[in-house]
Coordinates of C-alpha atoms and ligand atoms in Angstrom, one line a residue:
M506 CA 47.3 164.0 25.9
E507 CA 45.6 162.9 29.2
N508 CA 46.9 164.7 32.3
L509 CA 47.3 161.7 34.8
N510 CA 47.4 164.2 37.6
K511 CA 44.1 165.5 37.6
I512 CA 41.9 164.3 40.2
R513 CA 39.3 161.9 38.7
L514 CA 35.9 163.0 40.0
A515 CA 32.4 161.1 39.4
I516 CA 29.0 162.8 40.1
I517 CA 26.2 161.1 41.8
G518 CA 22.9 162.8 40.8
C519 CA 22.1 164.9 38.0
G520 CA 19.3 167.4 39.0
F521 CA 19.2 171.0 39.7
W522 CA 22.5 171.6 41.5
A523 CA 24.6 169.1 39.5
R524 CA 24.1 171.7 36.6
Y525 CA 26.0 174.2 38.5
Q526 CA 28.5 172.0 40.7
I527 CA 29.8 170.5 37.3
P528 CA 30.9 173.8 35.6
A529 CA 32.2 174.9 39.1
W530 CA 34.4 171.9 39.2
L531 CA 35.6 172.7 35.9
E532 CA 36.9 176.1 36.7
L533 CA 39.7 174.0 38.6
E534 CA 42.2 173.2 36.3
D535 CA 43.4 169.8 37.8
V536 CA 39.8 168.2 37.9
E537 CA 38.2 165.7 35.3
I538 CA 35.0 164.5 35.7
V539 CA 34.9 161.2 34.4
A540 CA 31.5 159.8 35.0
L541 CA 27.8 160.7 35.7
Y542 CA 25.2 158.7 37.8
N543 CA 21.7 159.2 37.6
R544 CA 19.0 156.6 38.6
S545 CA 17.4 157.8 35.3
I546 CA 19.8 157.4 32.5
T547 CA 18.1 160.2 30.3
K548 CA 19.2 162.7 32.7
A549 CA 22.4 161.6 33.1
N550 CA 23.2 161.4 29.3
K551 CA 21.6 165.2 28.7
L552 CA 23.9 166.5 31.4
A553 CA 27.1 164.4 29.9
T554 CA 26.1 166.0 26.5
D555 CA 26.0 169.5 28.0
F556 CA 29.3 169.3 29.7
N557 CA 31.3 166.8 27.3
I558 CA 31.3 164.0 29.8
T559 CA 31.6 160.6 28.0
T560 CA 30.4 158.0 30.7
T561 CA 27.2 157.7 32.3
Y562 CA 25.6 155.1 34.7
D563 CA 22.2 154.4 36.2
D564 CA 23.8 151.7 38.5
A565 CA 26.0 153.5 40.8
E566 CA 27.9 150.2 42.2
K567 CA 29.1 149.5 38.5
M568 CA 30.3 153.2 38.3
F569 CA 32.4 152.4 41.6
I570 CA 33.8 149.0 40.0
N571 CA 34.7 150.3 36.4
E572 CA 35.9 153.6 36.8
Q573 CA 39.5 154.5 38.5
L574 CA 38.1 157.4 40.9
D575 CA 39.8 159.7 43.2
A576 CA 36.3 161.2 44.7
V577 CA 32.8 161.1 44.1
D578 CA 30.4 164.5 44.5
I579 CA 27.0 163.3 45.8
I580 CA 24.5 165.8 44.5
T581 CA 21.3 163.7 45.2
D582 CA 18.3 164.9 47.4
V583 CA 19.2 164.6 51.1
D584 CA 17.2 161.3 51.7
T585 CA 20.0 159.3 49.5
H586 CA 23.0 160.9 50.7
A587 CA 23.8 158.1 53.3
H588 CA 23.3 155.5 51.0
F589 CA 26.0 156.8 48.6
V590 CA 28.2 157.8 51.3
K591 CA 28.1 154.3 52.3
M592 CA 29.0 152.9 49.1
A593 CA 31.7 155.2 48.7
A594 CA 33.1 154.3 52.1
R595 CA 32.8 150.6 50.9
Y596 CA 34.7 151.2 48.1
G597 CA 37.6 153.4 50.0
I598 CA 36.7 156.3 47.9
A599 CA 36.9 159.9 49.2
V600 CA 33.2 161.5 49.2
I601 CA 31.8 164.8 49.0
C602 CA 28.3 165.3 49.8
Q603 CA 25.8 168.3 49.5
K604 CA 24.4 169.9 52.5
P605 CA 22.4 169.1 54.7
M606 CA 24.4 166.1 55.5
A607 CA 21.3 163.8 56.2
P608 CA 17.6 164.0 56.9
K609 CA 17.9 163.0 60.5
F610 CA 20.6 163.6 63.4
A611 CA 21.1 159.9 63.9
V612 CA 21.8 159.1 60.0
A613 CA 24.3 162.1 60.2
K614 CA 26.2 160.4 63.2
Q615 CA 26.3 157.1 61.3
M616 CA 27.8 158.6 58.3
I617 CA 30.4 160.4 60.1
E618 CA 31.5 157.2 62.0
I619 CA 31.3 155.2 58.9
T620 CA 33.7 157.3 56.9
L621 CA 35.9 157.6 60.0
N622 CA 36.1 153.7 60.3
A623 CA 36.6 153.1 56.7
G624 CA 39.4 155.8 56.7
V625 CA 37.7 157.6 53.7
P626 CA 37.8 161.4 53.5
F627 CA 34.5 162.8 54.0
F628 CA 33.6 166.6 53.1
I629 CA 30.3 168.4 53.1
H630 CA 29.9 170.8 50.2
E631 CA 28.8 173.9 52.6
N632 CA 29.3 176.9 50.2
F633 CA 27.6 179.7 52.0
R634 CA 30.6 180.6 54.1
W635 CA 32.4 180.5 50.9
Q636 CA 30.3 183.6 49.5
M637 CA 32.5 186.4 48.6
P638 CA 30.8 189.0 50.8
I639 CA 30.7 186.8 53.7
R640 CA 34.5 186.2 53.5
K641 CA 35.1 189.8 53.5
V642 CA 32.7 190.2 56.5
K643 CA 35.1 188.2 58.4
E644 CA 38.2 189.6 57.0
Q645 CA 36.8 192.8 58.6
L646 CA 36.1 191.2 61.8
E647 CA 39.3 189.9 62.1
C648 CA 41.1 192.8 61.4
G649 CA 39.9 194.3 64.7
I650 CA 38.4 197.3 63.6
I651 CA 35.2 197.2 65.4
G652 CA 37.0 195.6 68.5
K653 CA 35.5 192.6 70.5
P654 CA 32.1 191.8 68.9
F655 CA 29.2 191.4 71.5
K656 CA 26.3 191.0 69.4
A657 CA 25.0 189.8 65.8
R658 CA 22.2 189.5 63.7
V659 CA 22.4 187.0 60.5
S660 CA 19.2 187.1 58.5
Y661 CA 18.0 185.2 55.5
C662 CA 14.2 186.1 55.0
S663 CA 12.9 185.9 51.3
A664 CA 9.7 184.9 49.7
F665 CA 11.4 183.3 46.4
P666 CA 9.6 180.1 45.0
V667 CA 12.3 177.8 45.7
F668 CA 9.9 175.1 45.3
K669 CA 9.6 175.4 41.6
N670 CA 13.4 174.7 40.9
Q671 CA 13.6 172.1 43.9
P672 CA 10.1 170.6 44.6
F673 CA 11.6 168.1 47.0
L674 CA 12.0 170.7 49.4
A675 CA 8.0 171.1 49.8
T676 CA 7.9 167.4 50.8
L677 CA 10.4 167.8 53.7
N678 CA 8.9 167.4 57.3
E679 CA 11.6 169.5 58.6
F680 CA 12.4 172.3 55.8
I681 CA 13.8 175.4 56.8
L682 CA 16.4 174.7 59.3
T683 CA 17.5 171.7 57.4
D684 CA 17.9 173.6 54.1
I685 CA 18.8 177.1 54.8
G686 CA 19.4 176.6 58.6
S687 CA 22.3 174.3 57.7
H688 CA 24.0 177.4 55.9
V689 CA 23.1 180.1 58.0
L690 CA 23.9 178.4 61.2
D691 CA 27.3 177.3 59.6
I692 CA 27.8 181.1 58.7
C693 CA 27.4 181.9 62.5
R694 CA 29.9 179.3 63.3
F695 CA 32.3 180.4 60.7
L696 CA 32.2 184.2 61.9
F697 CA 31.8 183.6 65.7
G698 CA 32.8 180.1 66.6
E699 CA 30.8 177.4 68.6
V700 CA 27.6 177.8 70.5
S701 CA 26.9 177.2 73.9
S702 CA 23.2 177.4 74.0
L703 CA 20.3 178.2 72.2
Y704 CA 16.6 178.9 71.9
C705 CA 14.4 178.6 68.8
Q706 CA 10.8 179.1 67.7
T707 CA 9.5 178.1 64.4
A708 CA 6.2 178.6 62.2
S709 CA 4.6 177.3 59.3
I710 CA 3.0 179.9 56.9
N711 CA 2.8 178.5 53.5
P712 CA 0.0 175.9 53.4
G713 CA 1.4 174.3 50.1
I714 CA 4.6 172.9 52.0
K715 CA 4.9 170.2 54.6
G716 CA 7.8 171.6 56.9
E717 CA 8.2 174.8 58.6
D718 CA 9.3 177.8 56.6
V719 CA 10.2 180.2 59.4
A720 CA 12.8 179.8 62.1
N721 CA 14.1 182.1 64.8
V722 CA 16.9 180.9 66.7
F723 CA 18.9 182.9 69.6
M724 CA 22.2 181.5 70.3
Q725 CA 24.9 182.3 73.1
M726 CA 28.2 181.8 71.6
K727 CA 31.1 180.3 73.5
T728 CA 32.6 183.7 73.4
G729 CA 29.7 185.2 75.3
L730 CA 28.5 186.9 71.7
H731 CA 24.8 186.8 71.3
C732 CA 23.7 185.7 68.1
Y733 CA 20.1 186.0 66.5
A734 CA 19.8 183.9 63.5
E735 CA 16.7 184.5 61.5
M736 CA 15.5 182.7 58.4
S737 CA 12.1 182.4 56.8
Y738 CA 10.7 181.7 53.3
A739 CA 7.6 183.5 53.9
S740 CA 8.8 187.0 53.9
I741 CA 7.1 189.2 51.2
L742 CA 9.6 192.3 51.6
E743 CA 9.6 195.4 49.7
K744 CA 13.0 194.2 48.1
E745 CA 13.3 190.7 47.5
A746 CA 16.9 189.6 48.1
F747 CA 17.1 186.0 47.5
P748 CA 19.5 184.4 48.1
Q749 CA 21.3 186.9 50.1
T750 CA 22.3 186.6 53.6
F751 CA 22.4 190.1 55.5
I752 CA 24.6 190.3 58.5
L753 CA 25.0 192.9 61.5
I754 CA 27.9 192.6 64.0
E755 CA 28.3 195.2 66.8
G756 CA 31.5 195.4 68.6
E757 CA 33.1 197.3 71.4
S758 CA 34.4 200.0 68.6
G759 CA 32.0 199.8 65.7
S760 CA 30.0 197.7 63.7
I761 CA 30.0 195.7 60.2
Q762 CA 26.9 195.3 58.2
L763 CA 26.3 193.4 55.1
T764 CA 23.4 194.5 53.2
Y765 CA 21.7 194.5 50.0
D766 CA 23.5 193.9 46.8
F767 CA 26.8 193.0 48.6
E768 CA 27.4 196.2 50.3
I769 CA 29.5 196.2 53.3
K770 CA 29.2 199.3 55.7
V771 CA 32.0 199.5 58.7
T772 CA 31.4 201.8 61.0
T773 CA 33.6 203.3 63.9
R774 CA 33.0 206.5 66.0
K775 CA 35.1 208.3 63.3
A776 CA 33.3 207.3 60.3
T777 CA 31.3 204.8 57.9
N778 CA 33.3 203.0 54.9
C779 CA 31.4 201.3 52.4
F780 CA 32.3 198.8 50.0
I781 CA 30.9 196.4 47.5
A782 CA 31.8 192.6 47.7
T783 CA 30.7 191.4 44.1
P784 CA 30.8 187.8 43.6
V785 CA 32.7 186.4 40.6
L786 CA 29.8 186.1 37.8
Y787 CA 31.0 183.0 35.9
N788 CA 29.0 182.5 32.6
W789 CA 27.3 179.6 33.7
V790 CA 25.6 180.9 36.9
D791 CA 21.9 181.5 37.2
P792 CA 21.4 185.2 38.1
D793 CA 18.8 184.4 40.4
Y794 CA 21.4 182.4 42.3
A795 CA 24.9 184.2 41.4
V796 CA 26.2 184.6 44.7
V797 CA 25.5 180.9 45.6
H798 CA 26.3 179.5 42.5
S799 CA 29.7 181.5 42.3
S800 CA 30.6 180.4 45.9
I801 CA 30.6 176.6 44.7
V802 CA 34.0 177.4 42.9
D803 CA 35.8 178.5 46.0
C804 CA 34.1 175.7 48.2
N805 CA 35.2 173.1 45.8
R806 CA 38.8 174.7 45.5
N807 CA 39.1 174.2 49.2
I808 CA 38.1 170.7 49.0
L809 CA 40.3 169.9 46.4
Q810 CA 43.3 171.3 48.6
S811 CA 42.6 168.2 50.7
L812 CA 42.3 165.7 47.9
R813 CA 45.6 167.1 46.7
D814 CA 47.2 166.8 50.0
K815 CA 48.0 170.4 49.6
G816 CA 46.2 171.7 52.7
S817 CA 42.9 171.5 54.7
T818 CA 39.5 171.8 54.1
E819 CA 37.1 174.1 56.3
T820 CA 33.8 171.9 55.5
T821 CA 34.9 168.4 56.5
G822 CA 32.3 166.1 57.7
V823 CA 33.6 166.1 61.2
D824 CA 33.4 170.1 61.0
N825 CA 29.9 170.3 59.4
F826 CA 28.5 167.8 62.1
E827 CA 28.6 170.8 64.6
T828 CA 26.2 172.7 62.3
V829 CA 24.2 169.6 62.1
K830 CA 24.0 169.4 65.9
L831 CA 22.6 173.1 66.0
V832 CA 19.8 172.3 63.4
W833 CA 18.5 169.5 65.6
A834 CA 19.2 171.1 68.8
A835 CA 17.2 174.0 67.3
Y836 CA 14.1 171.8 66.4
A837 CA 14.2 170.2 70.1
S838 CA 14.4 173.7 71.2
A839 CA 11.2 174.8 69.4
Q840 CA 9.3 171.5 70.4
K841 CA 10.1 171.8 73.9
N842 CA 9.9 175.6 73.9
K843 CA 13.1 175.3 75.9
V844 CA 16.9 176.7 76.0
I845 CA 19.1 174.0 74.8
N846 CA 22.6 173.8 76.5
L847 CA 24.5 172.2 73.6
N848 CA 26.7 170.2 75.8
E849 CA 24.4 168.6 77.9
F850 CA 22.0 167.9 75.2
Y851 CA 24.5 165.7 73.1
G852 CA 26.0 164.4 76.4
E853 CA 29.4 165.9 76.0
Ligands
89Y1167 O1 18.6 174.5 48.8 C1 18.9 175.4 49.2 C2 20.3 176.0 49.0 O2 21.1 175.2 49.3 O3 20.5 177.7 48.7 C3 19.2 178.0 48.5 C4 18.3 176.8 48.2 O4 18.3 176.5 46.8 C5 16.9 176.8 48.5 O5 16.5 177.4 49.8

């Protein structure tokens, strides 16, 4: 018998990420995927068959008209996010959208305004902060064992050929700060709070792509903590670690390090304690992306809490807009070779 209490969800976009986003939703009991949209119906039909979903569309308007929906999950390339967010707002349907929110700052701002004015709940699927090892680092930080943190490094450096699975990324004029910077800078906010100023330098190493593939961002957080976020897809290293983020936090009484293969080391003057924060390995994850794919479930669960009126969501559009601001302040800093004071830059 159909469970009428299930959240009725439609998926917009059937590309690379939908293949993981869908099984991640299906890990949660009270969600039903009622329809898939894709501009090419063949792709939608293929995914529908694989996941036993009965209804597909190649016309999104028709889907909004025909289906009784509680929410849509937009999993298209970034340049069409605004189009579908506006459509959902017009139909008064809650909307979840992949990161990065938009290809440009002004478009993201407009998406926030449109959803707020329509009174439509708007969430960003920002999953890196939901990775098990990163949640564990936060727990260690909050338990106070290292005292007040004063300095941190958050590193994401790899040479993994991401353009094979996501060819669209190679065509972006602004690449690494929008694609991975959205995640890495969000992790910095998640761990250390908001930023007061930043300085960034970028570089383009891979001649086969349009945008920059290296970015180094130095931030002063509002707490006074110094945070260095480094990201690169041009780093040919002894040990390829894609898609792991490494973290080192130094505090007045010790340090916390997240290193290869999810090992966390907590050091005080007395000792170093190590443990492994292995992500849940669902049977549908691609081993190359395991820690990311696994975090999709926790990110979705947290969004579901709001859809069910049972709690709040960390990655709302409004919250994620603070990350969007960091991305575009970083580009401005790199372009002008200047330190950007966030409040002054955004006239706040
Ligand atoms: O698009 C990116 C993401 O969200 O995680 C890794 C990725 O697939 C390539 O940088």
